[in-house]
Coordinates of C-alpha atoms in Angstrom, one line a residue:
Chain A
X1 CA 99.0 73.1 116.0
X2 CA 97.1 72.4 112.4
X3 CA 97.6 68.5 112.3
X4 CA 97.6 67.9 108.9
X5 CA 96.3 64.5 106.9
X6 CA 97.5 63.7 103.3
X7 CA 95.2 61.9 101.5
X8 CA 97.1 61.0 97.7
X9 CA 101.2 60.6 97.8
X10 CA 101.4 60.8 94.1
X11 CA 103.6 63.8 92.7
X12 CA 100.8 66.4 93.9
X13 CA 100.7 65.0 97.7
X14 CA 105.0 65.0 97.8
X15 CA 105.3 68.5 96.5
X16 CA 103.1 69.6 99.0
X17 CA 104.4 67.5 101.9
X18 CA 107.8 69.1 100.7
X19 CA 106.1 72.8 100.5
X20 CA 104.7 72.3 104.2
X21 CA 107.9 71.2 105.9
X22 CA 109.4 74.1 104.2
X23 CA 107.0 77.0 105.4
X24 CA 106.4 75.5 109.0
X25 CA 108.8 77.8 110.4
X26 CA 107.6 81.0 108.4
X27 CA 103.9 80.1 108.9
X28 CA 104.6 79.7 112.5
X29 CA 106.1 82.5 113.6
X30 CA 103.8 85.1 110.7
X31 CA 100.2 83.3 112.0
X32 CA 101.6 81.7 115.3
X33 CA 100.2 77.9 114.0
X34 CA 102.5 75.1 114.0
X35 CA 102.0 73.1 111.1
X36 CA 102.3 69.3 111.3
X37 CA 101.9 66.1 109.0
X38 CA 100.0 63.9 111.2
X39 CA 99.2 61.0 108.6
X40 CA 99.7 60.5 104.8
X41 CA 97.2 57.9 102.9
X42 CA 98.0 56.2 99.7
X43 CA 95.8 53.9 97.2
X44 CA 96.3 50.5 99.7
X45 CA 98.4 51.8 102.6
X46 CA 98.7 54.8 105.2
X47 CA 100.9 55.5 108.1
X48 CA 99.6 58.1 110.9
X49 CA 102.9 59.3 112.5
X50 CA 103.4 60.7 116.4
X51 CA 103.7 64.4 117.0
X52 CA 107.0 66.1 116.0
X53 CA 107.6 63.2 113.7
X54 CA 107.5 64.7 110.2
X55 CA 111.0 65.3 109.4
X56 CA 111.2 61.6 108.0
X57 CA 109.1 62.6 104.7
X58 CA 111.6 65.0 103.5
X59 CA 112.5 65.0 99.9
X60 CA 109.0 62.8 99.5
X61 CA 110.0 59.5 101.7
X62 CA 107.4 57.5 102.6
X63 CA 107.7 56.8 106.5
X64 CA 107.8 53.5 108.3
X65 CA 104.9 52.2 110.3
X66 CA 102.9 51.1 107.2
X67 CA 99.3 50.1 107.4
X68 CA 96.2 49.2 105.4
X69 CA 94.2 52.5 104.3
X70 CA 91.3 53.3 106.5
X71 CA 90.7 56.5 106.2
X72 CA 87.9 56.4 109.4
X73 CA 90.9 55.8 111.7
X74 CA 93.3 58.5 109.9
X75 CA 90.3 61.1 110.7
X76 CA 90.2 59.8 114.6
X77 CA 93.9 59.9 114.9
X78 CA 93.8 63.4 113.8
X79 CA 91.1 64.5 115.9
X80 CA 93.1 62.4 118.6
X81 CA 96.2 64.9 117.8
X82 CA 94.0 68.2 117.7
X83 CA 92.2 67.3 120.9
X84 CA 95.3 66.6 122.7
X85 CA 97.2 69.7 121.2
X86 CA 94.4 72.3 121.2
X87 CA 94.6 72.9 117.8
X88 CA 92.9 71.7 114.4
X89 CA 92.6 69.0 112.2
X90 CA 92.4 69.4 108.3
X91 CA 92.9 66.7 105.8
X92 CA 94.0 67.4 102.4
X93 CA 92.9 65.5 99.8
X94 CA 95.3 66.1 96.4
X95 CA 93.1 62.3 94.2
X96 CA 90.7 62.6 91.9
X97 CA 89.1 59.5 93.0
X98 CA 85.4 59.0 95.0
X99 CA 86.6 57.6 97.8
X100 CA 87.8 60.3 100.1
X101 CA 84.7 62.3 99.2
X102 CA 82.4 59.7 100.7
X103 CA 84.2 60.5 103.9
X104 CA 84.0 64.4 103.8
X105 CA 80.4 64.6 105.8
X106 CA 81.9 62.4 108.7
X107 CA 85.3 64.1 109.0
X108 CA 83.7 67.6 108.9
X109 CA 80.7 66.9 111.5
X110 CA 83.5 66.2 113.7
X111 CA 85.3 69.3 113.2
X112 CA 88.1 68.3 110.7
X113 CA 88.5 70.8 108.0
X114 CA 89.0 69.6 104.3
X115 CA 91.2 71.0 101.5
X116 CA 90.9 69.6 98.0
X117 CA 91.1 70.4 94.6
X118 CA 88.9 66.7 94.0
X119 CA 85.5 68.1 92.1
X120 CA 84.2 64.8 93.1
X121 CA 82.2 66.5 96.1
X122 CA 81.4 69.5 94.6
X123 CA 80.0 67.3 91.4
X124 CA 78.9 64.3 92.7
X125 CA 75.6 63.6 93.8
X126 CA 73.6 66.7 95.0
X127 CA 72.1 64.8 98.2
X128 CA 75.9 63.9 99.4
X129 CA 76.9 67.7 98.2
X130 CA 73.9 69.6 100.7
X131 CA 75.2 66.8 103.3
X132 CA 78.7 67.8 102.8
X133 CA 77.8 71.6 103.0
X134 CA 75.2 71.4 106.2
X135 CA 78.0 69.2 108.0
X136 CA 80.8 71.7 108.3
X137 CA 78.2 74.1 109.2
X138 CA 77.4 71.9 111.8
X139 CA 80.9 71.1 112.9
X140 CA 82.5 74.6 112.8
X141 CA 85.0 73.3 110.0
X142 CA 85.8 74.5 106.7
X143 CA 85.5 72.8 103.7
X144 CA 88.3 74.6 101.2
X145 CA 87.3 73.9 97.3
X146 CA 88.6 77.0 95.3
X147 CA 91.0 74.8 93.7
X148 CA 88.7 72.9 91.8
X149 CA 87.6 75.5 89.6
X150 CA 90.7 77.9 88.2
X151 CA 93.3 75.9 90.1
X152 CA 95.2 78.7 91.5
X153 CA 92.6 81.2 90.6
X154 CA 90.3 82.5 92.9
X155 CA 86.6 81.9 91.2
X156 CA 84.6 80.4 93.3
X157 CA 84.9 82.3 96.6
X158 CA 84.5 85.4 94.9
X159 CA 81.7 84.6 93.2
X160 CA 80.1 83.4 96.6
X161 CA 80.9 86.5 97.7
X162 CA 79.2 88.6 94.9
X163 CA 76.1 86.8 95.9
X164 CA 76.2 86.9 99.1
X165 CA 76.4 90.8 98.4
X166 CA 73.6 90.8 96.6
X167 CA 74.1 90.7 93.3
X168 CA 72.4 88.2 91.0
X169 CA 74.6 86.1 88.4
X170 CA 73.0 86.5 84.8
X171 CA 76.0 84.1 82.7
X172 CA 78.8 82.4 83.6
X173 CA 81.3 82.8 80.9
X174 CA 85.4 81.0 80.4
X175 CA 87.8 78.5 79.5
X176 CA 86.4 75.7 81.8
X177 CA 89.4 73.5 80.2
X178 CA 93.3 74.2 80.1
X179 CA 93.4 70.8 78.4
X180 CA 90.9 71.2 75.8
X181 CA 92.2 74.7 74.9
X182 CA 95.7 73.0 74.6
X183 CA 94.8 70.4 72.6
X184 CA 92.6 72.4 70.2
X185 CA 95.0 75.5 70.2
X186 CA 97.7 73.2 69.2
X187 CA 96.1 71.2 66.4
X188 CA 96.8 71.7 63.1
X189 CA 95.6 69.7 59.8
X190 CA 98.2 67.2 59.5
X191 CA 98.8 66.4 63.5
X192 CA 98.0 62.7 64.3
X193 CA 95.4 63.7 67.0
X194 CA 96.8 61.2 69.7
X195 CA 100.2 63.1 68.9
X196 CA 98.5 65.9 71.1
X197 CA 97.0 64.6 73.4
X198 CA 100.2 62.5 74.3
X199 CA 102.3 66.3 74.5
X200 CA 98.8 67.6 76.8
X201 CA 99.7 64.4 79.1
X202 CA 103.6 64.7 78.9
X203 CA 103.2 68.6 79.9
X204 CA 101.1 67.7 82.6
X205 CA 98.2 69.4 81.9
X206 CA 95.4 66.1 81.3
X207 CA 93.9 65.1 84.2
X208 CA 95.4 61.1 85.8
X209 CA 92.7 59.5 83.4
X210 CA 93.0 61.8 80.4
X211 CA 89.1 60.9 79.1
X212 CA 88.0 62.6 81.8
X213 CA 89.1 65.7 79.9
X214 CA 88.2 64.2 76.3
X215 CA 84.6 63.5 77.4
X216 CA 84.1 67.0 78.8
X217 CA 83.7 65.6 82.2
X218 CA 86.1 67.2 83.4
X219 CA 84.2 70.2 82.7
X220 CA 81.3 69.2 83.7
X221 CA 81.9 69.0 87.1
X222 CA 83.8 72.6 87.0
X223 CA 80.4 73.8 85.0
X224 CA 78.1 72.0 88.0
X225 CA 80.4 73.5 91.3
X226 CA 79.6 77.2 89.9
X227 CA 75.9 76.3 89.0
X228 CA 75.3 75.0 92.7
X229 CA 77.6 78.3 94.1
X230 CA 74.5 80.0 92.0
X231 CA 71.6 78.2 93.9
X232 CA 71.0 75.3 91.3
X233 CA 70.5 72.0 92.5
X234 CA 71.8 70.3 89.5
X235 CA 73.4 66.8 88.8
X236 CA 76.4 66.5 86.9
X237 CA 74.3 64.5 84.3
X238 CA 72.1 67.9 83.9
X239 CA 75.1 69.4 81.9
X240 CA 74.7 68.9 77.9
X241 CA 78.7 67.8 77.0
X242 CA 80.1 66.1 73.5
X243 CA 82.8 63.6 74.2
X244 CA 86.2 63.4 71.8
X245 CA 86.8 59.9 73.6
X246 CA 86.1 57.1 70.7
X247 CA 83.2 54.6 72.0
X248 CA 85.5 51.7 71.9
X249 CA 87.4 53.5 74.7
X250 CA 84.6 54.5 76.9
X251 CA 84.9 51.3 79.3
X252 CA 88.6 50.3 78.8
X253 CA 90.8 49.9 81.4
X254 CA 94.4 49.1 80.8
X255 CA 96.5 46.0 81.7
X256 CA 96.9 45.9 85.5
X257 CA 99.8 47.6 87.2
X258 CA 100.1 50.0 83.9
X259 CA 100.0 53.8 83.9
X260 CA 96.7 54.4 83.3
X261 CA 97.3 57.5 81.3
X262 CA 100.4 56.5 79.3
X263 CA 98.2 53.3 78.3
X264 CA 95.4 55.4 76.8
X265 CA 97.4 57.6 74.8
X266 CA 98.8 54.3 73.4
X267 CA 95.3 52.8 72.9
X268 CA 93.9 55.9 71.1
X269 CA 97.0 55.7 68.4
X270 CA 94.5 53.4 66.5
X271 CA 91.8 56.2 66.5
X272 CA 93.6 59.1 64.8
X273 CA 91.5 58.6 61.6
X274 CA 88.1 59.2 62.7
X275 CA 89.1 62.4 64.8
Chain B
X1 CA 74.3 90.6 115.3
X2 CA 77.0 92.9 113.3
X3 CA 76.7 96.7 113.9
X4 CA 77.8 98.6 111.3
X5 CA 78.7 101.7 111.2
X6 CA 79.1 103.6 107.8
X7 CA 81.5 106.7 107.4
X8 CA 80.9 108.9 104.4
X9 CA 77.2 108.9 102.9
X10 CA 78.0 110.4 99.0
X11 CA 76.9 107.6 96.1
X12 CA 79.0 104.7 97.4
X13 CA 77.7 104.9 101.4
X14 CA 74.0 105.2 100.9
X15 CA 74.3 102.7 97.9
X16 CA 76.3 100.8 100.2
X17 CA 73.5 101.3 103.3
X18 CA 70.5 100.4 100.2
X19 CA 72.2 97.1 99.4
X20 CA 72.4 96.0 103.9
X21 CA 68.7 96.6 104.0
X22 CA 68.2 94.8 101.2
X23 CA 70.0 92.2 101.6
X24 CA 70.0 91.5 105.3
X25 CA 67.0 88.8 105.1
X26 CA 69.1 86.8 103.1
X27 CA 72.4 87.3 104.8
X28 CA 70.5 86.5 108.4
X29 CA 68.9 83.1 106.8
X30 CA 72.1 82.2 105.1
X31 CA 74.5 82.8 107.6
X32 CA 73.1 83.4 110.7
X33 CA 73.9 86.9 111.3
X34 CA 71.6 90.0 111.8
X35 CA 73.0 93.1 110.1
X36 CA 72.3 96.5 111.8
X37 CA 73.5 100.2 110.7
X38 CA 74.0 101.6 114.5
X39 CA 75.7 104.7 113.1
X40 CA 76.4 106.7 109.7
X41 CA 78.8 109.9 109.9
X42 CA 79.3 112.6 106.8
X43 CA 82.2 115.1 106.8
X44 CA 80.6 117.2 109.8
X45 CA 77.7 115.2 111.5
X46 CA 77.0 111.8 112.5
X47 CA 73.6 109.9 113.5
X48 CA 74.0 107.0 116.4
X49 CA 71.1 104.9 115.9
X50 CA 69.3 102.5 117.9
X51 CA 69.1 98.8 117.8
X52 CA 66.0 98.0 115.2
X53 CA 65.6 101.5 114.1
X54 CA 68.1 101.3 110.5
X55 CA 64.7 100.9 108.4
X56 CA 64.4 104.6 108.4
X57 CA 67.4 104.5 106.1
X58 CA 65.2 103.5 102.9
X59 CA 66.3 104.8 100.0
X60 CA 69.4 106.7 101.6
X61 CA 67.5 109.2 103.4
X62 CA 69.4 111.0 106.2
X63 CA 68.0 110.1 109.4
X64 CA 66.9 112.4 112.3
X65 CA 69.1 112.6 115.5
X66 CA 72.2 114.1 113.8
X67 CA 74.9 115.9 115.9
X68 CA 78.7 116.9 115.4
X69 CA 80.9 113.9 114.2
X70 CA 83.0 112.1 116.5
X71 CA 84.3 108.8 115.2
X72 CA 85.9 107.9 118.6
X73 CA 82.3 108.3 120.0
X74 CA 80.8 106.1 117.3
X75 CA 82.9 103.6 117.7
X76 CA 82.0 103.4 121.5
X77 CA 78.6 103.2 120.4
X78 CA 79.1 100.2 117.8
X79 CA 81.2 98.1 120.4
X80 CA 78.4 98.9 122.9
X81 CA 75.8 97.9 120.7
X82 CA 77.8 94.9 120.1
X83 CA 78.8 94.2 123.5
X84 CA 75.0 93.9 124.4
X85 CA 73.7 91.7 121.4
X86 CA 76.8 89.8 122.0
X87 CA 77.4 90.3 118.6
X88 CA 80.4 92.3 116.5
X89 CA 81.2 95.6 115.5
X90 CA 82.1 96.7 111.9
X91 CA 83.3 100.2 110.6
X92 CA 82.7 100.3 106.9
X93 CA 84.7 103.5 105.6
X94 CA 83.3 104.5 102.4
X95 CA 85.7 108.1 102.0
X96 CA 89.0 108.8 100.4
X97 CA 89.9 111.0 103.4
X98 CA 92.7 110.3 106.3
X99 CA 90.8 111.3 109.2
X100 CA 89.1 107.8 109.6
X101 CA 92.0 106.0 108.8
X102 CA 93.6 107.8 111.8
X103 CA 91.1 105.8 113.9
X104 CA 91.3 102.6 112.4
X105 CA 94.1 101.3 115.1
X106 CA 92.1 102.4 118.1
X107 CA 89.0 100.8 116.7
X108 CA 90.5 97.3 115.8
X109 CA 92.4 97.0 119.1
X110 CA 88.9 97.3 120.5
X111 CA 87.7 94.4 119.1
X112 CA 86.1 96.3 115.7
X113 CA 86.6 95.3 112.6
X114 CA 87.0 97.8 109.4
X115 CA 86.6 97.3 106.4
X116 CA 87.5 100.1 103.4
X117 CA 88.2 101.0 99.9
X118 CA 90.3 103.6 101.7
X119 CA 94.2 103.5 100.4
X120 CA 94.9 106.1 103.2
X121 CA 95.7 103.0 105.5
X122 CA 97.9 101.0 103.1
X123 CA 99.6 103.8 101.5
X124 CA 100.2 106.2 104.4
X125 CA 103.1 106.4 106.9
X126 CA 104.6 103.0 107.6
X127 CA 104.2 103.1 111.3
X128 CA 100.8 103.7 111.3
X129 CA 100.3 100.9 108.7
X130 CA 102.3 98.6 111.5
X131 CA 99.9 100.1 114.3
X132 CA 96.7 98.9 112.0
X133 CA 98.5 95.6 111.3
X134 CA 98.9 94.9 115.2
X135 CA 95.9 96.4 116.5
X136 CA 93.4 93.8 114.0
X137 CA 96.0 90.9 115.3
X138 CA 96.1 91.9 119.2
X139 CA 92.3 92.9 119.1
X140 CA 91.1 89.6 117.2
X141 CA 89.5 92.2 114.8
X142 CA 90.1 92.1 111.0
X143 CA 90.9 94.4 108.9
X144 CA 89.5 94.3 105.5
X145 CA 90.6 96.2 102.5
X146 CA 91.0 94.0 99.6
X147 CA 89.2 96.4 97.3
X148 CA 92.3 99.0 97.8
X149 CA 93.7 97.4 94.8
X150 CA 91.7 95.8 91.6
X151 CA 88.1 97.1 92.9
X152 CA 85.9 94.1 93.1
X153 CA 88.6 91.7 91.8
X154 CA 90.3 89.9 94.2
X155 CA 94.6 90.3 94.1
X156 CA 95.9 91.6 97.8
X157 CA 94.3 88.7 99.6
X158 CA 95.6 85.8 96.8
X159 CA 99.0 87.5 96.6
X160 CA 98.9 87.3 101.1
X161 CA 98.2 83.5 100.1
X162 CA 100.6 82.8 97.4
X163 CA 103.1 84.4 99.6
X164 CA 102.1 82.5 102.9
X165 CA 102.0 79.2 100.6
X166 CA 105.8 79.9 100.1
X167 CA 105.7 81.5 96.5
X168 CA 108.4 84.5 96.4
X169 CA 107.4 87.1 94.5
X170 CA 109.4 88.0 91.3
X171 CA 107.5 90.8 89.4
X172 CA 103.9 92.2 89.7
X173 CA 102.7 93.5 86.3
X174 CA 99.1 95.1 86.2
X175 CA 97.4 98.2 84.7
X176 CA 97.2 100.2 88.4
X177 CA 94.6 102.6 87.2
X178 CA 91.6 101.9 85.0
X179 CA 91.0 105.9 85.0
X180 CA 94.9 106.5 83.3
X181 CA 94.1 103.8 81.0
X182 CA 90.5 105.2 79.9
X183 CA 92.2 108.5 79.5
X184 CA 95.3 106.8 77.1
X185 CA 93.2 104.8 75.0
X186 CA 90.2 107.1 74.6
X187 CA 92.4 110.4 74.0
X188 CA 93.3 110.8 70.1
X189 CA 95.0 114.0 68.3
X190 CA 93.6 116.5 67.8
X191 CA 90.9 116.0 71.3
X192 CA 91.6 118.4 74.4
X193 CA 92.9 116.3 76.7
X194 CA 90.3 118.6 79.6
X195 CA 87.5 116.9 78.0
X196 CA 88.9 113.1 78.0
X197 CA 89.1 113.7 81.8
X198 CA 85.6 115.3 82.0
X199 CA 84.3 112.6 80.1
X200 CA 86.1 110.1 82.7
X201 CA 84.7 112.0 85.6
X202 CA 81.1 111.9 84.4
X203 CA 81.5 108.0 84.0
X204 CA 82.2 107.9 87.7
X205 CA 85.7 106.3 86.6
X206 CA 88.1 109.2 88.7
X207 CA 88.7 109.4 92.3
X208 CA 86.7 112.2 94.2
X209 CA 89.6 114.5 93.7
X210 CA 90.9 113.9 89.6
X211 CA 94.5 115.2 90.4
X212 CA 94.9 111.8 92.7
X213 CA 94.5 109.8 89.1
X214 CA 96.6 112.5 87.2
X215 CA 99.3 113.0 89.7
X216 CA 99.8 109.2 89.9
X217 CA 99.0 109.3 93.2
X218 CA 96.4 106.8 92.8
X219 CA 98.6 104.0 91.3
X220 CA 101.7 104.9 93.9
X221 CA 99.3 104.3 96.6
X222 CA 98.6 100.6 95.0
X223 CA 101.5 100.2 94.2
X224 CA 102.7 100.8 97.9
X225 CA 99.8 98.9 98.9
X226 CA 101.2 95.5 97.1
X227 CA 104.8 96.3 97.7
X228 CA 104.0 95.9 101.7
X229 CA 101.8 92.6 101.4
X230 CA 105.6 91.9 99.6
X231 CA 107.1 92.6 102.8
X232 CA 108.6 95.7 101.5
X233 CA 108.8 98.4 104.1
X234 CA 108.2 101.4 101.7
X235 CA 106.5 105.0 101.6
X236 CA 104.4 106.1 99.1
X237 CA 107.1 108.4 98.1
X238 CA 109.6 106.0 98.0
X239 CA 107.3 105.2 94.3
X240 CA 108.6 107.2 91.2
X241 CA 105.6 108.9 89.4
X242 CA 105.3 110.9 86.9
X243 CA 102.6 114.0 87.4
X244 CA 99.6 114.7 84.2
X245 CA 98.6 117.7 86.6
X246 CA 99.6 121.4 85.4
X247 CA 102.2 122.4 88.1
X248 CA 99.6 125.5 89.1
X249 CA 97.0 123.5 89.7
X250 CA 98.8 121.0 92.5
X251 CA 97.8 123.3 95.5
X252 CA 94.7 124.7 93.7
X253 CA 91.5 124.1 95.6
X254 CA 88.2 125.0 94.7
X255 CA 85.7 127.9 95.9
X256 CA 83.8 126.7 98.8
X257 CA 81.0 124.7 98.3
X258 CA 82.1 123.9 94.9
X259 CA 82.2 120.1 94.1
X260 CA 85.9 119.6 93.7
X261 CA 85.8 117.1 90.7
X262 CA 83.5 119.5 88.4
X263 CA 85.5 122.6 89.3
X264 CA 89.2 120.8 88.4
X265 CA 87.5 119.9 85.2
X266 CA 86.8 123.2 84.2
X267 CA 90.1 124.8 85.5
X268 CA 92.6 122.6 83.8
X269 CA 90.7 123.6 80.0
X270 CA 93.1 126.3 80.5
X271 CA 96.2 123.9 80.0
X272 CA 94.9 121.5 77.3
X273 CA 97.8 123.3 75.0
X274 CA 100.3 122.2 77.4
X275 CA 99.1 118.6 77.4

């Protein structure tokens, strides 16, 4: 059994809660692994469920048995579930946010895999990246980033690969932003510019907080993942980016308890002139 | 330590034996494993070498100790050598021919893994294709032939994901043979069509036998290649083509000791008024 742990219940983690109950048969009898959802974590609160008790999150339910988030204990009670089962524990973590990262090292020293299109690990500090790295070495886990460069593409373990073969990386070359090349593809002299980013956000395609596309952070971290795939020990800060997001903007937050990316396209309405 | 042995020692095997020693330092600090060439075989002979002695392969030399091929005798000798190191075994089948492919079952049930550009495998009879499948599944060995389809790009294993992940597979669209394609786009009126191809072959862009491009061979063999990672149970034949190859040519076959790509290219200069 694969004892699964959700990390983000948003409209990413549901989907793929949904996706897994709906291939667990298929991926059990094609690989022989059970599949199971042994714990979903949210912003404030988590439930960790008993074996064989998944069917409750169909259709994107959130189970009873509610708790405060502590992500430590969700990693013991699926290394609980592995050891008791034989199997594996993997957490998947579908935020864009710091905090799961920070617990990366722990969960793969102990042999919990990790899944994640987050760049925060791959981008963050390079002392907490090497740690990251030499701990699933250490615990036999895998730690399962392709997503966070290309999305569905494969890029980065292919490129691993090539090195690994031998062969030396001279440039790096693409689109490092769907967003960006949206936005500027679809602006034309005329268009209020917050106009576009609002049909970028609507569409899906900007990231939760849309300045993190804006001020090129976004690709930034996709720019420092393939550098340190290529051997260099760089910081995200090492990475020369021009930001679209007004100054003003650069340390707003919105009201509390509003959508944080529906507010900012409202707050950047009053900075269509100088763009 | 992973024993390799290496079947077929034209360009791509002794490049392919250059690049090992070359790069085994760094694959044996990076990951942990030693990489040994225990064996190469050619069309007739075969050398079975020992543990630590591989260096005498510099600069695709042929080493001494040669004697009449046997692949079912150098794959005992891999999973020996293995077996003793407590290490793996790995066939690495560089040719275009069926005769390894016809060992490929026997080898993976026995614990060896193989890995090949071959499209014999994927494209030939369906039950044997099953056999393979099983063999690398009962034997814990893998089989590895992603560069079947797309060269160094990487489609058969993401499409095995996509499909594993629950996608369903509408359509695949692609341009199945980069040789067909330099031939249409370089080809203009008024050029004989003989020396587009000659001009192909001297790029290194044909298979070793031109007429598996021409016939559409090569493209039905990837095409049946994808159509099975679809879960379709087809035959190569079962793939409409339509043939470039003069209809006297299809059972032609060269004077001995001829190379078989240079002599086609001269014989079909008799047809470019057909073409």
């Amino acid at each position: 059994t694969l004892h699964l742990g959700i990390v983000g219940y948003g409209l990413v983690g549901k989907e793929l809660v949904n996706q897994v109950l709906a291939s667990a048969k298929g991926l059990e009898s094609e690989l022989g692994v059970r599949v199971e959802v042994a714990g979903i974590a949210r912003s404030k609160t988590m439930v960790l469920l008993k074996p064989g008790s998944d069917g409750g999150l169909d259709g994107g339910a959130w189970p009873a048995g509610e708790e405060p988030v502590d992500l430590e204990k969700m990693g013991s009670h699926l290394l609980a579930a592995a050891a008791a089962s034989g199997g594996k524990a993997l957490v998947v973590d579908n935020t864009a946010s710091d905090a799961p990262a920070e617990m990366y090292e722990k969960w793969l020293a102990a042999g919990a895999s990790v899944a994640t299109p987050n760049k925060r690990a791959g981008s963050g500090p390079y002392p907490r990246y090497e740690k990251i790295m030499a701990a699933a070495a250490a615990g036999g886990s895998h730690f399962l980033y392709e997503a966070t460069v290309g999305a569905g593409l494969p890029i980065i373990f292919p490129l691993k690969n090539l090195i690994r073969a031998g062969d030396k990386v001279e440039a790096v070359e693409g689109i490092f932003s769907g967003t960006l090349s949206y936005i500027f593809n679809t602006w034309k002299p005329g268009m209020k510019f917050s106009d576009v980013v609002k049909e970028a956000k609507d569409k899906g395609f900007t990231e939760p907080d849309p300045r993190d596309d804006l001020s090129g952070t976004d690709v930034a971290r996709k720019v420092t993942i393939l550098a340190r795939e290529c051997g260099l020990k760089i910081e995200l800060g090492d990475v020369p980016v021009k930001s679209l997001v007004p100054d003003a903007l650069q340390d707003w937050s919105p009201a509390d308890g509003a959508n944080l990316g529906d507010a900012f396209v409202e707050e950047i309405k009053a900075y269509d002139d100088e763009m």
